[in-house]
Tab-separated table of C-alpha atoms in Angstrom:
chain	number	residue	atom	x	y	z
A	948	MET	CA	-200.029	128.834	-72.805
A	949	GLU	CA	-197.062	130.527	-74.458
A	950	GLY	CA	-194.551	128.981	-76.843
A	951	ALA	CA	-195.871	126.410	-79.292
A	952	VAL	CA	-193.980	123.122	-79.368
A	953	PRO	CA	-191.607	123.402	-82.362
A	954	ARG	CA	-192.089	120.826	-85.114
A	955	PHE	CA	-188.326	120.570	-85.436
A	956	VAL	CA	-186.264	121.283	-82.328
A	957	LYS	CA	-183.037	122.986	-83.340
A	958	ILE	CA	-181.460	123.126	-79.884
A	959	SER	CA	-182.238	121.391	-76.605
A	960	ILE	CA	-180.943	123.415	-73.647
A	961	ILE	CA	-180.459	121.309	-70.517
A	962	VAL	CA	-180.676	123.034	-67.130
A	963	PRO	CA	-180.038	120.955	-63.979
A	964	VAL	CA	-181.736	122.679	-61.046
A	965	TYR	CA	-180.921	122.278	-57.379
A	966	ASN	CA	-181.206	125.226	-54.963
A	967	ALA	CA	-181.015	127.966	-57.564
A	968	GLY	CA	-182.510	130.797	-55.526
A	969	GLU	CA	-183.554	134.004	-57.248
A	970	GLY	CA	-181.293	133.340	-60.218
A	971	LEU	CA	-183.514	130.605	-61.665
A	972	LYS	CA	-186.206	132.923	-62.992
A	973	ARG	CA	-183.667	135.130	-64.741
A	974	CYS	CA	-182.017	132.041	-66.228
A	975	LEU	CA	-185.268	130.619	-67.601
A	976	ASP	CA	-186.528	134.004	-68.812
A	977	CYS	CA	-183.337	134.427	-70.856
A	978	LEU	CA	-183.655	130.982	-72.386
A	979	LEU	CA	-187.324	131.389	-73.258
A	980	SER	CA	-186.731	134.814	-74.802
A	981	GLN	CA	-184.210	133.513	-77.339
A	982	THR	CA	-184.667	135.051	-80.774
A	983	MET	CA	-184.526	131.521	-82.169
A	984	ARG	CA	-187.841	130.077	-81.079
A	985	ASP	CA	-187.270	126.448	-82.116
A	986	VAL	CA	-185.710	125.409	-78.825
A	987	GLU	CA	-186.721	123.171	-75.969
A	988	ILE	CA	-185.686	123.904	-72.400
A	989	ILE	CA	-185.154	120.707	-70.427
A	990	ILE	CA	-185.287	121.475	-66.714
A	991	VAL	CA	-183.973	118.637	-64.565
A	992	CYS	CA	-185.087	119.242	-60.973
A	993	ASP	CA	-182.577	117.536	-58.699
A	994	CYS	CA	-184.643	117.446	-55.492
A	995	PRO	CA	-184.207	121.123	-54.520
A	996	THR	CA	-185.216	122.232	-51.027
A	997	ASP	CA	-185.615	125.976	-51.624
A	998	GLY	CA	-188.743	125.988	-53.790
A	999	SER	CA	-186.893	125.897	-57.110
A	1000	ASP	CA	-189.055	122.936	-58.118
A	1001	GLU	CA	-192.183	125.083	-57.777
A	1002	VAL	CA	-190.635	127.717	-60.036
A	1003	ALA	CA	-189.752	125.023	-62.581
A	1004	ARG	CA	-193.312	123.667	-62.572
A	1005	GLU	CA	-194.655	127.180	-63.058
A	1006	TYR	CA	-192.514	127.686	-66.164
A	1007	ALA	CA	-193.389	124.233	-67.520
A	1008	ALA	CA	-197.092	125.047	-67.168
A	1009	ARG	CA	-196.587	128.412	-68.864
A	1010	ASP	CA	-194.611	127.432	-71.973
A	1011	ASN	CA	-194.931	124.301	-74.107
A	1012	ARG	CA	-191.238	124.412	-74.957
A	1013	VAL	CA	-190.293	123.549	-71.372
A	1014	VAL	CA	-189.753	119.866	-70.602
A	1015	LEU	CA	-189.676	119.078	-66.883
A	1016	ILE	CA	-187.865	116.115	-65.350
A	1017	GLU	CA	-188.065	115.613	-61.585
A	1018	ASN	CA	-185.420	113.276	-60.180
A	1019	GLU	CA	-186.632	110.876	-57.516
A	1020	ARG	CA	-183.366	111.393	-55.620
A	1021	ASN	CA	-180.525	113.882	-55.736
A	1022	LEU	CA	-178.233	112.908	-58.628
A	1023	ASN	CA	-175.934	115.949	-58.820
A	1024	VAL	CA	-175.157	117.873	-61.975
A	1025	SER	CA	-173.536	115.168	-64.126
A	1026	LEU	CA	-176.294	112.571	-63.893
A	1027	SER	CA	-178.938	115.293	-64.152
A	1028	ARG	CA	-177.394	116.456	-67.423
A	1029	ASN	CA	-177.388	112.854	-68.629
A	1030	ALA	CA	-181.083	112.581	-67.778
A	1031	GLY	CA	-181.677	115.622	-69.957
A	1032	LEU	CA	-179.598	114.182	-72.795
A	1033	ALA	CA	-181.680	111.003	-72.693
A	1034	VAL	CA	-184.874	112.880	-73.638
A	1035	ALA	CA	-183.408	115.681	-75.774
A	1036	LYS	CA	-184.853	116.038	-79.280
A	1037	GLY	CA	-182.764	118.908	-80.588
A	1038	GLU	CA	-180.418	118.735	-83.545
A	1039	TYR	CA	-177.912	120.396	-81.209
A	1040	VAL	CA	-177.643	120.396	-77.419
A	1041	GLY	CA	-176.568	123.169	-75.056
A	1042	PHE	CA	-176.169	123.396	-71.295
A	1043	SER	CA	-176.852	126.132	-68.761
A	1044	ASP	CA	-176.317	126.410	-65.033
A	1045	HIS	CA	-179.478	127.186	-63.120
A	1046	ASP	CA	-178.464	130.670	-61.964
A	1047	ASP	CA	-176.511	131.883	-64.994
A	1048	TYR	CA	-177.928	133.923	-67.852
A	1049	CYS	CA	-177.262	134.683	-71.498
A	1050	SER	CA	-178.156	137.152	-74.234
A	1051	SER	CA	-181.297	136.528	-76.263
A	1052	GLU	CA	-179.334	135.948	-79.475
A	1053	MET	CA	-176.898	133.371	-78.121
A	1054	TYR	CA	-178.390	130.142	-79.389
A	1055	GLY	CA	-179.570	131.603	-82.675
A	1056	LYS	CA	-176.078	132.823	-83.549
A	1057	LEU	CA	-174.379	129.613	-82.454
A	1058	TYR	CA	-176.858	127.537	-84.453
A	1059	GLU	CA	-176.481	129.665	-87.579
A	1060	ALA	CA	-172.697	129.383	-87.372
A	1061	ALA	CA	-172.869	125.628	-86.842
A	1062	LYS	CA	-175.175	125.098	-89.803
A	1063	ALA	CA	-173.160	127.360	-92.100
A	1064	ALA	CA	-169.998	125.357	-91.382
A	1065	ASP	CA	-171.742	121.975	-91.015
A	1066	ALA	CA	-170.012	121.901	-87.634
A	1067	ASP	CA	-170.321	119.348	-84.870
A	1068	VAL	CA	-169.691	122.015	-82.226
A	1069	ALA	CA	-170.133	125.791	-82.123
A	1070	ALA	CA	-168.310	127.763	-79.423
A	1071	SER	CA	-168.023	131.366	-78.283
A	1072	ASP	CA	-166.412	133.509	-75.612
A	1073	MET	CA	-168.160	133.978	-72.263
A	1074	TYR	CA	-168.314	136.257	-69.242
A	1075	GLU	CA	-167.650	135.449	-65.608
A	1076	GLU	CA	-168.979	137.810	-62.953
A	1077	ASP	CA	-168.918	137.879	-59.171
A	1078	GLY	CA	-171.108	140.856	-58.315
A	1079	THR	CA	-168.261	143.361	-58.370
A	1080	SER	CA	-166.536	142.667	-61.686
A	1081	CYS	CA	-167.212	141.047	-65.040
A	1082	ARG	CA	-164.428	139.412	-67.041
A	1083	ARG	CA	-164.531	138.091	-70.591
A	1084	TYR	CA	-162.882	134.759	-71.347
A	1085	ALA	CA	-161.837	133.889	-74.890
A	1086	PHE	CA	-162.394	130.355	-76.125
A	1087	PRO	CA	-159.016	128.597	-76.458
A	1088	ALA	CA	-157.264	127.005	-79.444
A	1089	VAL	CA	-158.951	129.160	-82.098
A	1090	LYS	CA	-157.362	129.489	-85.540
A	1091	ASP	CA	-158.958	130.969	-88.670
A	1092	GLY	CA	-162.440	130.983	-87.176
A	1093	LYS	CA	-162.368	127.372	-86.044
A	1094	VAL	CA	-161.229	125.542	-82.938
A	1095	ASP	CA	-158.370	123.097	-83.463
A	1096	PRO	CA	-159.637	119.970	-81.642
A	1097	ALA	CA	-156.152	118.584	-80.982
A	1098	ALA	CA	-154.920	121.898	-79.575
A	1099	PHE	CA	-158.108	122.265	-77.525
A	1100	ALA	CA	-157.717	118.748	-76.130
A	1101	ALA	CA	-154.109	119.587	-75.244
A	1102	THR	CA	-155.141	122.644	-73.207
A	1103	LEU	CA	-157.767	120.583	-71.394
A	1104	VAL	CA	-155.458	117.664	-70.616
A	1105	ALA	CA	-152.904	120.195	-69.338
A	1106	GLY	CA	-155.416	121.430	-66.772
A	1107	SER	CA	-157.640	124.043	-68.412
A	1108	SER	CA	-161.202	124.056	-67.072
A	1109	THR	CA	-163.144	125.189	-70.145
A	1110	PRO	CA	-166.881	124.717	-69.440
A	1111	VAL	CA	-169.672	123.499	-71.724
A	1112	TRP	CA	-172.031	126.456	-71.229
A	1113	ASN	CA	-170.697	128.540	-74.133
A	1114	GLN	CA	-170.958	125.734	-76.678
A	1115	ILE	CA	-173.575	123.741	-78.552
A	1116	PHE	CA	-172.970	120.149	-79.636
A	1117	ARG	CA	-174.515	118.185	-82.488
A	1118	ARG	CA	-176.552	115.594	-80.614
A	1119	SER	CA	-175.743	112.759	-83.011
A	1120	PHE	CA	-172.013	113.514	-82.678
A	1121	ILE	CA	-171.941	113.251	-78.876
A	1122	ALA	CA	-174.097	110.115	-78.763
A	1123	GLY	CA	-172.346	107.731	-76.399
A	1124	THR	CA	-170.535	110.550	-74.592
A	1125	SER	CA	-171.901	111.365	-71.154
A	1126	PHE	CA	-170.988	113.283	-68.021
A	1127	LYS	CA	-169.151	111.214	-65.426
A	1128	ASP	CA	-170.473	111.128	-61.878
A	1129	GLY	CA	-168.280	111.528	-58.822
A	1130	VAL	CA	-165.454	113.399	-60.542
A	1131	SER	CA	-164.209	116.948	-60.289
A	1132	PHE	CA	-164.055	119.077	-63.451
A	1133	GLU	CA	-166.807	117.133	-65.219
A	1134	ASP	CA	-167.071	119.774	-67.944
A	1135	GLY	CA	-163.386	119.460	-68.771
A	1136	LEU	CA	-163.625	115.688	-68.987
A	1137	PHE	CA	-166.656	115.892	-71.284
A	1138	ASN	CA	-164.824	118.381	-73.492
A	1139	ILE	CA	-161.763	116.117	-73.639
A	1140	GLU	CA	-163.816	113.121	-74.738
A	1141	VAL	CA	-165.618	115.161	-77.392
A	1142	SER	CA	-162.402	116.791	-78.652
A	1143	LEU	CA	-160.663	113.441	-79.026
A	1144	LYS	CA	-163.383	112.522	-81.526
A	1145	THR	CA	-161.988	115.399	-83.688
A	1146	PRO	CA	-165.172	117.408	-84.211
A	1147	VAL	CA	-165.502	120.240	-86.692
A	1148	THR	CA	-165.805	123.175	-84.272
A	1149	VAL	CA	-166.739	126.651	-85.459
A	1150	TYR	CA	-165.965	129.717	-83.352
A	1151	VAL	CA	-168.193	132.771	-82.930
A	1152	GLN	CA	-166.101	135.722	-81.755
A	1153	GLU	CA	-168.728	137.101	-79.400
A	1154	ALA	CA	-169.580	136.570	-75.744
A	1155	PHE	CA	-173.166	135.677	-74.858
A	1156	TYR	CA	-173.096	133.598	-71.680
A	1157	HIS	CA	-172.690	135.030	-68.164
A	1158	HIS	CA	-171.471	132.646	-65.477
A	1159	VAL	CA	-172.268	133.998	-62.022
A	1160	ILE	CA	-169.732	133.203	-59.297
A	1161	HIS	CA	-170.936	132.987	-55.703
A	1162	GLY	CA	-170.481	130.887	-52.596
A	1163	LYS	CA	-172.834	128.150	-53.765
A	1164	ASN	CA	-170.871	127.274	-56.919
A	1165	ALA	CA	-169.565	123.719	-56.829
A	1166	PHE	CA	-166.053	124.718	-57.869
A	1167	GLY	CA	-165.366	126.497	-54.608
A	1168	SER	CA	-166.277	123.607	-52.339
A	1169	TYR	CA	-163.781	121.473	-50.429
A	1170	ALA	CA	-165.419	118.227	-51.536
A	1171	TYR	CA	-165.206	119.250	-55.165
A	1172	ARG	CA	-161.414	119.403	-55.047
A	1173	ASP	CA	-160.719	116.578	-52.614
A	1174	PHE	CA	-158.312	113.845	-53.603
A	1175	ALA	CA	-160.914	111.161	-54.298
A	1176	HIS	CA	-162.846	113.296	-56.800
A	1177	THR	CA	-159.652	114.514	-58.451
A	1178	ALA	CA	-158.125	111.028	-58.648
A	1179	ARG	CA	-161.251	109.752	-60.390
A	1180	TYR	CA	-161.044	112.664	-62.822
A	1181	LEU	CA	-157.385	111.997	-63.633
A	1182	SER	CA	-158.065	108.284	-64.084
A	1183	ALA	CA	-160.903	109.127	-66.459
A	1184	VAL	CA	-158.627	111.437	-68.478
A	1185	MET	CA	-156.042	108.663	-68.810
A	1186	GLU	CA	-158.749	106.218	-69.855
A	1187	ALA	CA	-160.066	108.638	-72.484
A	1188	LEU	CA	-156.568	109.075	-73.921
A	1189	ASP	CA	-156.012	105.313	-73.923
A	1190	VAL	CA	-159.331	104.638	-75.656
A	1191	ALA	CA	-158.416	107.199	-78.313
A	1192	GLY	CA	-154.948	105.650	-78.585
A	1193	CYS	CA	-153.165	108.945	-78.067
A	1194	ARG	CA	-151.734	109.007	-74.542
A	1195	GLU	CA	-148.187	109.206	-75.889
A	1196	SER	CA	-149.102	112.240	-78.015
A	1197	TYR	CA	-150.352	114.089	-74.937
A	1198	LYS	CA	-147.808	112.839	-72.377
A	1199	HIS	CA	-146.389	116.295	-71.639
A	1200	GLU	CA	-149.851	117.837	-71.207
A	1201	LEU	CA	-150.927	114.866	-69.075
A	1202	ALA	CA	-147.948	115.341	-66.753
A	1203	GLU	CA	-148.680	119.055	-66.405
A	1204	GLY	CA	-152.407	118.555	-65.862
A	1205	THR	CA	-151.835	115.767	-63.355
A	1206	PHE	CA	-149.438	117.864	-61.295
A	1207	ARG	CA	-151.668	120.950	-61.422
A	1208	ARG	CA	-154.675	118.988	-60.180
A	1209	LEU	CA	-152.727	117.156	-57.487
A	1210	TYR	CA	-151.061	120.350	-56.285
A	1211	SER	CA	-154.495	121.979	-56.020
A	1212	CYS	CA	-155.653	119.063	-53.849
A	1213	ILE	CA	-152.591	119.286	-51.626
A	1214	LEU	CA	-152.971	123.047	-51.233
A	1215	ASN	CA	-156.671	122.631	-50.487
A	1216	GLU	CA	-155.859	120.000	-47.855
A	1217	TYR	CA	-153.335	122.345	-46.246
A	1218	ARG	CA	-155.814	125.237	-46.128
A	1219	LYS	CA	-158.659	123.128	-44.760
A	1220	LYS	CA	-156.899	120.677	-42.444
A	1221	GLY	CA	-153.331	121.873	-41.919
A	1222	ILE	CA	-149.780	120.868	-42.755
A	1223	LEU	CA	-149.949	117.298	-41.401
A	1224	ALA	CA	-152.927	116.446	-43.606
A	1225	ALA	CA	-151.174	117.966	-46.623
A	1226	LEU	CA	-148.002	115.946	-45.945
A	1227	LYS	CA	-150.061	112.772	-45.589
A	1228	LEU	CA	-151.638	113.422	-48.971
A	1229	CYS	CA	-148.198	114.069	-50.492
A	1230	ARG	CA	-147.019	110.671	-49.251
A	1231	MET	CA	-150.154	109.017	-50.613
A	1232	VAL	CA	-149.660	110.558	-54.050
A	1233	LYS	CA	-145.950	109.688	-54.096
A	1234	SER	CA	-146.694	106.036	-53.333
A	1235	ASP	CA	-149.222	105.757	-56.175
A	1236	SER	CA	-147.445	104.044	-59.072
A	1237	GLY	CA	-149.822	105.484	-61.656
A	1238	PHE	CA	-149.175	109.086	-60.680
A	1239	ALA	CA	-145.466	108.399	-60.189
A	1240	GLY	CA	-145.191	107.100	-63.736
A	1241	ILE	CA	-146.796	110.214	-65.188
A	1242	LEU	CA	-144.843	112.668	-63.030
A	1243	ALA	CA	-141.577	110.915	-63.909
A	1244	LEU	CA	-141.553	113.101	-67.007
A	1245	TYR	CA	-140.556	116.014	-64.761
A	1246	LYS	CA	-137.748	113.933	-63.257
A	1247	ASP	CA	-136.446	113.055	-66.708
A	1248	ASN	CA	-136.783	116.665	-67.893
A	1249	PRO	CA	-135.984	118.969	-64.932
A	1250	GLU	CA	-136.259	122.073	-67.103
A	1251	SER	CA	-140.003	121.510	-67.532
A	1252	GLY	CA	-140.653	122.151	-63.839
A	1253	ARG	CA	-138.724	125.400	-63.564
A	1254	LYS	CA	-141.651	127.476	-64.807
A	1255	TYR	CA	-143.437	126.931	-61.484
A	1256	GLY	CA	-143.170	129.093	-58.393
A	1257	LEU	CA	-141.121	128.051	-55.378
A	1258	ALA	CA	-143.946	126.307	-53.477
A	1259	LYS	CA	-144.920	124.237	-56.514
A	1260	ARG	CA	-141.294	123.309	-57.216
A	1261	ILE	CA	-140.861	122.088	-53.640
A	1262	VAL	CA	-143.955	119.880	-53.863
A	1263	LEU	CA	-142.991	118.650	-57.325
A	1264	GLY	CA	-139.480	117.835	-56.128
A	1265	TYR	CA	-140.883	115.764	-53.267
A	1266	LEU	CA	-143.368	113.897	-55.462
A	1267	CYS	CA	-140.708	113.100	-58.064
A	1268	GLY	CA	-137.868	112.414	-55.617
């Protein structure tokens, strides 16, 4: 069997697996070929139906650094990640999607940077590819080689969807922070909660991680952006800000993020079900006192809504009217 169990696990890499298809082998090969050998790969099989579980068992039998968890029922990505966190032994923790891939030096470089700065989080740029193009995304809120946690939290609350894949987190620092089930944008919410704890975050100005976009990605699904999932996400953001005692400090970003998410839901409803369904959702949002209170900021400051295009301004005007 390859890969001796490391005496000290530097990084635990958690990989929830559902129906990963051909991408799973490439994903696991990349993780097991990391130049830093002191890693454990925690595969959480979430009741796949395409044979991905057989592939996972094969890799677990081949390499001692692979830890295999097989869920008794389908838990989805958030609870599967939490299952991995519960057994992780690494000093730091990273996350990978089951059909993405990364360079062999990714985790070694992130770990070295984290240790050199005694950082709670290490972050880098990443790539997103769809089979025809590959685009590099820079990590936000970087200044002098570090990420400003307050500025990063502000971008997230305002609606940015920065993922967790291109970061590693000190496991002791994120103890008590978990991924929420039944919400959209679970990565963004996790990042908000971590950022509000003001971590020392070092930035590596390289791109290692490749996120592969295709029809099976959760982000493109109707259910993922429906009102119920989005409302739970927005409620969780407000709760996180309240727990940290800083909602007032982020009120402008909260208003922007709330409108952006709600507008996305309304647009999605229009595209999937038509104008009547979209209007019904508009009325539902307008009658919600919680959302109305947040969006009132636009009513009190009309200038803040003029940056939007015509369609967004019409919807915003209705919701705030």
